Short mmCIF file of C-alpha atoms in Angstrom, two decimals:
data_model
loop_
_atom_site.label_atom_id
_atom_site.label_comp_id
_atom_site.label_asym_id
_atom_site.label_seq_id
_atom_site.Cartn_x
_atom_site.Cartn_y
_atom_site.Cartn_z
CA UNK A 1 3.25 24.13 -6.20
CA UNK A 2 0.28 25.18 -4.08
CA UNK A 3 -1.75 22.19 -5.33
CA UNK A 4 1.03 19.81 -4.33
CA UNK A 5 1.22 21.37 -0.87
CA UNK A 6 -2.52 20.73 -0.60
CA UNK A 7 -1.93 17.11 -1.61
CA UNK A 8 0.72 16.63 1.06
CA UNK A 9 -1.25 18.44 3.76
CA UNK A 10 -4.35 16.36 3.04
CA UNK A 11 -2.59 13.00 3.31
CA UNK A 12 -3.16 10.87 6.40
CA UNK A 13 -0.11 8.65 6.78
CA UNK A 14 -0.10 5.45 8.82
CA UNK A 15 2.89 3.19 9.47
CA UNK A 16 2.09 -0.50 8.93
CA UNK A 17 5.30 -2.49 9.37
CA UNK A 18 9.02 -2.63 8.62
CA UNK A 19 11.68 -5.34 8.49
CA UNK A 20 15.30 -6.05 7.66
CA UNK A 21 15.44 -9.31 5.71
CA UNK A 22 18.23 -11.65 4.64
CA UNK A 23 17.51 -13.77 1.57
CA UNK A 24 17.58 -17.53 2.19
CA UNK A 25 17.23 -18.66 -1.44
CA UNK A 26 16.72 -16.85 -4.77
CA UNK A 27 13.19 -16.69 -6.18
CA UNK A 28 10.74 -14.48 -8.03
CA UNK A 29 7.16 -13.46 -7.21
CA UNK A 30 4.97 -13.25 -10.29
CA UNK A 31 2.23 -11.19 -8.60
CA UNK A 32 3.70 -9.44 -5.55
CA UNK A 33 0.85 -7.52 -3.94
CA UNK A 34 0.13 -5.64 -0.74
CA UNK A 35 -2.53 -3.20 0.42
CA UNK A 36 0.15 -0.94 1.90
CA UNK A 37 2.73 1.03 -0.07
CA UNK A 38 6.10 -0.70 0.19
CA UNK A 39 9.48 1.04 -0.05
CA UNK A 40 12.31 -1.48 -0.38
CA UNK A 41 15.95 -0.50 0.18
CA UNK A 42 18.51 -2.93 -1.25
CA UNK A 43 21.59 -3.15 0.98
CA UNK A 44 23.50 -5.95 -0.73
CA UNK A 45 22.69 -8.51 -3.39
CA UNK A 46 20.24 -8.50 -6.30
CA UNK A 47 16.64 -7.35 -6.67
CA UNK A 48 14.89 -6.85 -10.02
CA UNK A 49 11.30 -6.03 -10.95
CA UNK A 50 8.81 -5.86 -13.78
CA UNK A 51 8.56 -7.77 -17.05
CA UNK A 52 11.88 -6.26 -18.16
CA UNK A 53 13.60 -7.42 -14.95
CA UNK A 54 14.87 -3.91 -14.21
CA UNK A 55 17.73 -4.19 -11.74
CA UNK A 56 17.79 -2.37 -8.41
CA UNK A 57 21.38 -1.42 -7.60
CA UNK A 58 22.72 -1.59 -4.06
CA UNK A 59 21.67 1.57 -2.20
CA UNK A 60 18.69 2.14 -4.51
CA UNK A 61 15.04 1.78 -3.53
CA UNK A 62 12.07 0.12 -5.17
CA UNK A 63 8.69 1.71 -4.49
CA UNK A 64 5.65 -0.55 -4.94
CA UNK A 65 2.35 1.35 -4.65
CA UNK A 66 -0.33 -0.33 -2.56
CA UNK A 67 -2.87 -2.28 -4.53
CA UNK A 68 -0.50 -2.73 -7.47
CA UNK A 69 0.53 -6.23 -8.59
CA UNK A 70 4.23 -6.39 -9.53
CA UNK A 71 6.81 -8.99 -10.53
CA UNK A 72 9.77 -8.94 -8.13
CA UNK A 73 12.91 -11.07 -8.27
CA UNK A 74 15.16 -11.64 -5.26
CA UNK A 75 18.64 -12.98 -6.00
CA UNK A 76 19.07 -14.54 -9.44
CA UNK A 77 16.38 -13.04 -11.75
CA UNK A 78 16.17 -16.37 -13.57
CA UNK A 79 15.23 -18.32 -10.44
CA UNK A 80 11.93 -20.15 -10.06
CA UNK A 81 8.77 -18.09 -9.83
CA UNK A 82 6.21 -18.41 -7.06
CA UNK A 83 2.86 -16.74 -6.36
CA UNK A 84 2.22 -14.10 -3.71
CA UNK A 85 0.14 -16.73 -1.92
CA UNK A 86 3.19 -19.06 -1.83
CA UNK A 87 5.35 -16.27 -0.42
CA UNK A 88 2.89 -15.48 2.36
CA UNK A 89 2.49 -19.15 3.28
CA UNK A 90 6.22 -19.95 3.25
CA UNK A 91 7.91 -16.68 4.13
CA UNK A 92 10.44 -18.33 6.42
CA UNK A 93 11.79 -20.47 3.56
CA UNK A 94 12.77 -17.39 1.58
CA UNK A 95 13.67 -14.72 4.15
CA UNK A 96 15.30 -14.61 7.55
CA UNK A 97 14.38 -11.63 9.69
CA UNK A 98 17.37 -9.80 11.17
CA UNK A 99 16.81 -8.34 14.64
CA UNK A 100 20.41 -7.25 15.31
CA UNK A 101 20.94 -3.50 14.94
CA UNK A 102 24.65 -3.96 14.21
CA UNK A 103 23.95 -6.21 11.21
CA UNK A 104 21.61 -3.91 9.29
CA UNK A 105 23.01 -3.54 5.79
CA UNK A 106 25.99 -5.86 6.34
CA UNK A 107 24.57 -9.25 5.43
CA UNK A 108 24.86 -10.59 1.89
CA UNK A 109 21.58 -10.55 -0.05
CA UNK A 110 19.77 -8.29 2.42
CA UNK A 111 17.21 -5.51 2.17
CA UNK A 112 15.01 -3.38 4.41
CA UNK A 113 11.46 -2.24 3.75
CA UNK A 114 8.85 0.06 5.23
CA UNK A 115 5.14 -0.44 4.54
CA UNK A 116 2.69 2.42 5.03
CA UNK A 117 -0.59 3.87 3.84
CA UNK A 118 -1.16 7.43 2.65
CA UNK A 119 -4.77 8.52 2.16
CA UNK A 120 -6.22 11.70 0.73
CA UNK A 121 -8.61 13.13 3.35
CA UNK A 122 -8.16 9.80 5.14
CA UNK A 123 -10.30 8.21 2.42
CA UNK A 124 -8.51 7.67 -0.91
CA UNK A 125 -5.25 5.76 -1.26
CA UNK A 126 -3.07 8.43 -2.86
CA UNK A 127 -0.51 6.28 -4.68
CA UNK A 128 -3.15 3.76 -5.72
CA UNK A 129 -5.26 6.57 -7.14
CA UNK A 130 -2.36 7.63 -9.37
CA UNK A 131 -2.47 4.16 -10.96
CA UNK A 132 1.30 4.12 -11.44
CA UNK A 133 3.58 1.07 -11.65
CA UNK A 134 6.38 0.18 -9.27
CA UNK A 135 9.37 2.45 -9.86
CA UNK A 136 13.01 2.90 -8.92
CA UNK A 137 14.30 5.66 -6.63
CA UNK A 138 18.00 6.47 -7.08
CA UNK A 139 20.50 8.89 -5.54
CA UNK A 140 18.43 9.67 -2.48
CA UNK A 141 20.46 9.03 0.66
CA UNK A 142 17.98 10.99 2.78
CA UNK A 143 15.17 8.58 1.95
CA UNK A 144 17.43 5.55 2.47
CA UNK A 145 18.45 6.88 5.90
CA UNK A 146 14.79 7.36 6.86
CA UNK A 147 14.11 3.69 6.11
CA UNK A 148 17.02 2.64 8.32
CA UNK A 149 15.81 4.95 11.11
CA UNK A 150 12.37 3.31 11.02
CA UNK A 151 13.98 -0.16 11.11
CA UNK A 152 16.20 0.80 14.05
CA UNK A 153 13.31 2.24 16.05
CA UNK A 154 11.13 -0.82 15.33
CA UNK A 155 13.87 -3.09 16.72
CA UNK A 156 14.13 -1.26 20.02
CA UNK A 157 11.75 -0.74 22.91
CA UNK A 158 12.51 2.88 23.75
CA UNK A 159 10.32 5.74 24.99
CA UNK A 160 8.77 7.65 22.10
CA UNK A 161 9.29 4.76 19.66
CA UNK A 162 5.84 4.99 18.05
CA UNK A 163 6.00 8.75 17.72
CA UNK A 164 9.39 8.71 16.01
CA UNK A 165 8.32 5.92 13.66
CA UNK A 166 5.26 7.95 12.66
CA UNK A 167 7.38 11.07 12.09
CA UNK A 168 9.90 9.18 9.97
CA UNK A 169 7.11 7.51 8.00
CA UNK A 170 5.53 10.89 7.22
CA UNK A 171 8.95 12.12 6.11
CA UNK A 172 9.24 9.09 3.81
CA UNK A 173 5.92 9.96 2.18
CA UNK A 174 6.99 13.58 1.60
CA UNK A 175 10.35 12.54 0.15
CA UNK A 176 8.70 10.13 -2.29
CA UNK A 177 6.35 12.86 -3.55
CA UNK A 178 9.28 15.30 -3.83
CA UNK A 179 11.21 12.70 -5.83
CA UNK A 180 8.25 12.23 -8.19
CA UNK A 181 7.93 15.99 -8.70
CA UNK A 182 11.68 16.62 -9.06
CA UNK A 183 11.99 13.95 -11.72
CA UNK A 184 8.74 15.00 -13.45
CA UNK A 185 7.27 11.53 -13.10
CA UNK A 186 3.58 10.73 -13.69
CA UNK A 187 2.80 14.36 -14.54
CA UNK A 188 -0.58 13.60 -16.12
CA UNK A 189 -1.70 11.42 -13.21
CA UNK A 190 -0.74 14.08 -10.66
CA UNK A 191 -2.62 16.75 -12.60
CA UNK A 192 -5.73 14.57 -12.73
CA UNK A 193 -5.39 13.72 -9.05
CA UNK A 194 -5.52 17.39 -8.09
CA UNK A 195 -9.26 17.33 -8.91
CA UNK A 196 -9.78 15.76 -5.47
CA UNK A 197 -9.02 19.17 -3.97
CA UNK A 198 -11.26 21.26 -6.20
CA UNK A 199 -14.75 19.80 -5.73
CA UNK A 200 -16.22 19.68 -2.23
CA UNK A 201 -18.99 17.35 -3.41
CA UNK A 202 -16.41 14.67 -4.18
CA UNK A 203 -14.86 15.08 -0.74
CA UNK A 204 -18.35 14.71 0.77
CA UNK A 205 -18.74 11.45 -1.14
CA UNK A 206 -15.40 10.12 0.07
CA UNK A 207 -16.24 10.95 3.66
CA UNK A 208 -19.75 9.49 3.44
CA UNK A 209 -18.46 6.23 1.96
CA UNK A 210 -15.83 5.95 4.68
CA UNK A 211 -18.33 6.57 7.48
CA UNK A 212 -20.99 4.22 6.06
CA UNK A 213 -18.81 1.48 4.59
CA UNK A 214 -21.13 -1.28 5.85
CA UNK A 215 -24.36 0.39 4.81
CA UNK A 216 -26.33 1.20 1.67
CA UNK A 217 -23.97 2.87 -0.80
CA UNK A 218 -26.06 2.59 -3.93
CA UNK A 219 -25.87 5.26 -6.60
CA UNK A 220 -29.24 6.51 -5.38
CA UNK A 221 -27.81 7.20 -1.92
CA UNK A 222 -24.62 8.73 -3.37
CA UNK A 223 -26.62 11.02 -5.63
CA UNK A 224 -28.35 12.52 -2.58
CA UNK A 225 -24.99 13.06 -0.85
CA UNK A 226 -23.48 14.82 -3.87
CA UNK A 227 -26.72 16.58 -4.80
CA UNK A 228 -26.64 15.32 -8.38
CA UNK A 229 -29.04 13.04 -10.23
CA UNK A 230 -28.89 9.27 -9.76
CA UNK A 231 -28.29 8.84 -13.49
CA UNK A 232 -25.34 11.24 -13.41
CA UNK A 233 -23.57 10.39 -10.15
CA UNK A 234 -21.64 7.45 -11.60
CA UNK A 235 -20.42 9.48 -14.56
CA UNK A 236 -19.56 12.40 -12.27
CA UNK A 237 -17.53 10.24 -9.90
CA UNK A 238 -15.65 8.49 -12.70
CA UNK A 239 -14.93 11.76 -14.52
CA UNK A 240 -13.07 13.09 -11.45
CA UNK A 241 -11.45 9.90 -10.17
CA UNK A 242 -11.06 7.62 -13.18
CA UNK A 243 -13.00 4.82 -11.47
CA UNK A 244 -16.71 4.14 -11.14
CA UNK A 245 -18.12 4.56 -7.60
CA UNK A 246 -19.12 0.93 -7.04
CA UNK A 247 -15.61 -0.31 -7.89
CA UNK A 248 -14.17 2.28 -5.53
CA UNK A 249 -16.60 1.24 -2.80
CA UNK A 250 -15.70 -2.42 -3.16
CA UNK A 251 -12.00 -1.62 -2.86
CA UNK A 252 -12.65 0.45 0.28
CA UNK A 253 -14.73 -2.36 1.77
CA UNK A 254 -12.02 -4.92 1.08
CA UNK A 255 -9.32 -2.67 2.46
CA UNK A 256 -11.35 -2.23 5.63
CA UNK A 257 -11.76 -6.02 5.79
CA UNK A 258 -7.98 -6.45 5.61
CA UNK A 259 -7.57 -4.00 8.48
CA UNK A 260 -10.10 -5.91 10.61
CA UNK A 261 -8.47 -9.24 9.77
CA UNK A 262 -5.11 -7.88 10.90
CA UNK A 263 -6.24 -6.09 14.04
CA UNK A 264 -9.25 -7.99 15.47
CA UNK A 265 -10.34 -11.53 16.27
CA UNK A 266 -13.73 -11.12 14.62
CA UNK A 267 -14.90 -14.01 12.49
CA UNK A 268 -14.81 -13.86 8.68
CA UNK A 269 -18.62 -13.75 8.75
CA UNK A 270 -18.67 -10.81 11.18
CA UNK A 271 -16.09 -8.89 9.15
CA UNK A 272 -17.93 -9.49 5.89
CA UNK A 273 -21.15 -8.20 7.42
CA UNK A 274 -19.41 -5.18 8.96
CA UNK A 275 -18.05 -4.07 5.59
CA UNK A 276 -21.36 -4.50 3.78
CA UNK A 277 -21.58 -8.13 2.64
CA UNK A 278 -24.57 -10.07 3.97
CA UNK A 279 -23.52 -13.21 2.04
CA UNK A 280 -20.29 -14.57 3.59
CA UNK A 281 -19.57 -16.89 0.66
CA UNK A 282 -19.83 -14.00 -1.80
CA UNK A 283 -17.59 -11.85 0.41
CA UNK A 284 -14.97 -14.62 0.45
CA UNK A 285 -15.11 -15.03 -3.33
CA UNK A 286 -14.70 -11.30 -3.93
CA UNK A 287 -11.90 -11.09 -1.36
CA UNK A 288 -9.90 -13.86 -3.01
CA UNK A 289 -10.53 -12.38 -6.45
CA UNK A 290 -9.17 -9.00 -5.33
CA UNK A 291 -6.19 -10.08 -3.21
CA UNK A 292 -5.37 -13.49 -4.67
CA UNK A 293 -5.61 -15.28 -1.32
CA UNK A 294 -8.48 -16.36 0.96
CA UNK A 295 -9.50 -14.06 3.81
CA UNK A 296 -8.45 -16.65 6.39
CA UNK A 297 -4.95 -16.82 4.96
CA UNK A 298 -4.72 -13.03 4.97
CA UNK A 299 -5.42 -13.18 8.70
CA UNK A 300 -2.46 -15.55 9.16
CA UNK A 301 -0.34 -13.26 7.03
CA UNK A 302 0.82 -11.06 9.90
CA UNK A 303 2.35 -13.90 11.87
CA UNK A 304 4.04 -15.19 8.73
CA UNK A 305 5.35 -11.73 7.85
CA UNK A 306 6.78 -11.29 11.36
CA UNK A 307 8.93 -14.40 11.35
#
């Protein structure tokens, strides 16, 4: 239990967004994807997910880890399929955003969701690092109520709004981890993940990568940070994390690029350079390969998601 307390204490949690949506027409997304972790509470109607079209019952929650591509069906599971790109570009055709507090949970075919990030030592995406699929959360009224509290706060302009949203979001993260532990889910992945807290050299690497995301992060540089040989540093990193360091670095660079696209007006060229890509065209190709949509469309995503 002490290791899991360390996990929870080390996590930096950041609220991203939340919404209460009413379905406009049934559809499926063949490759639903988001950088943030998404917790979806079904109020009324039908949601299913995965190749087996597992059904989410009313009052249950679907958790989709950030960075994990998932099939999701809204309404009739046999409806037409679209891509994540199509959903982002045409969000208003499929969902209507409800901004009336009194209607939360009452509309037919409606759901609420909260999106957030949770990073180990503010560096590693915790749920992404577990490499687990989307999963169902049942019989947890406390977690469902936390989602509704976040939605209610986000709809109002009251003193202390941001603070309460952050508190509720942290509570959501803790409840999800408790649910995983209580139901003995992903035991092997959690055991492997605990290695993050047992080797200070790995933590030094995480911190160095975060602080120098736009600079030289070659294995030669990393070997000096970790005080291991250049030939061994890649093997060492992968042994503890399950991923080679250059793949991890690219994901961190792209995640930082998404943050800059969402929060600044910097050009695509400036953002690419800031996260370590001198060649803008190459940055754009890698971005689209990782997220399935062009960087420019990701920038327009926020306005589309807030309809």
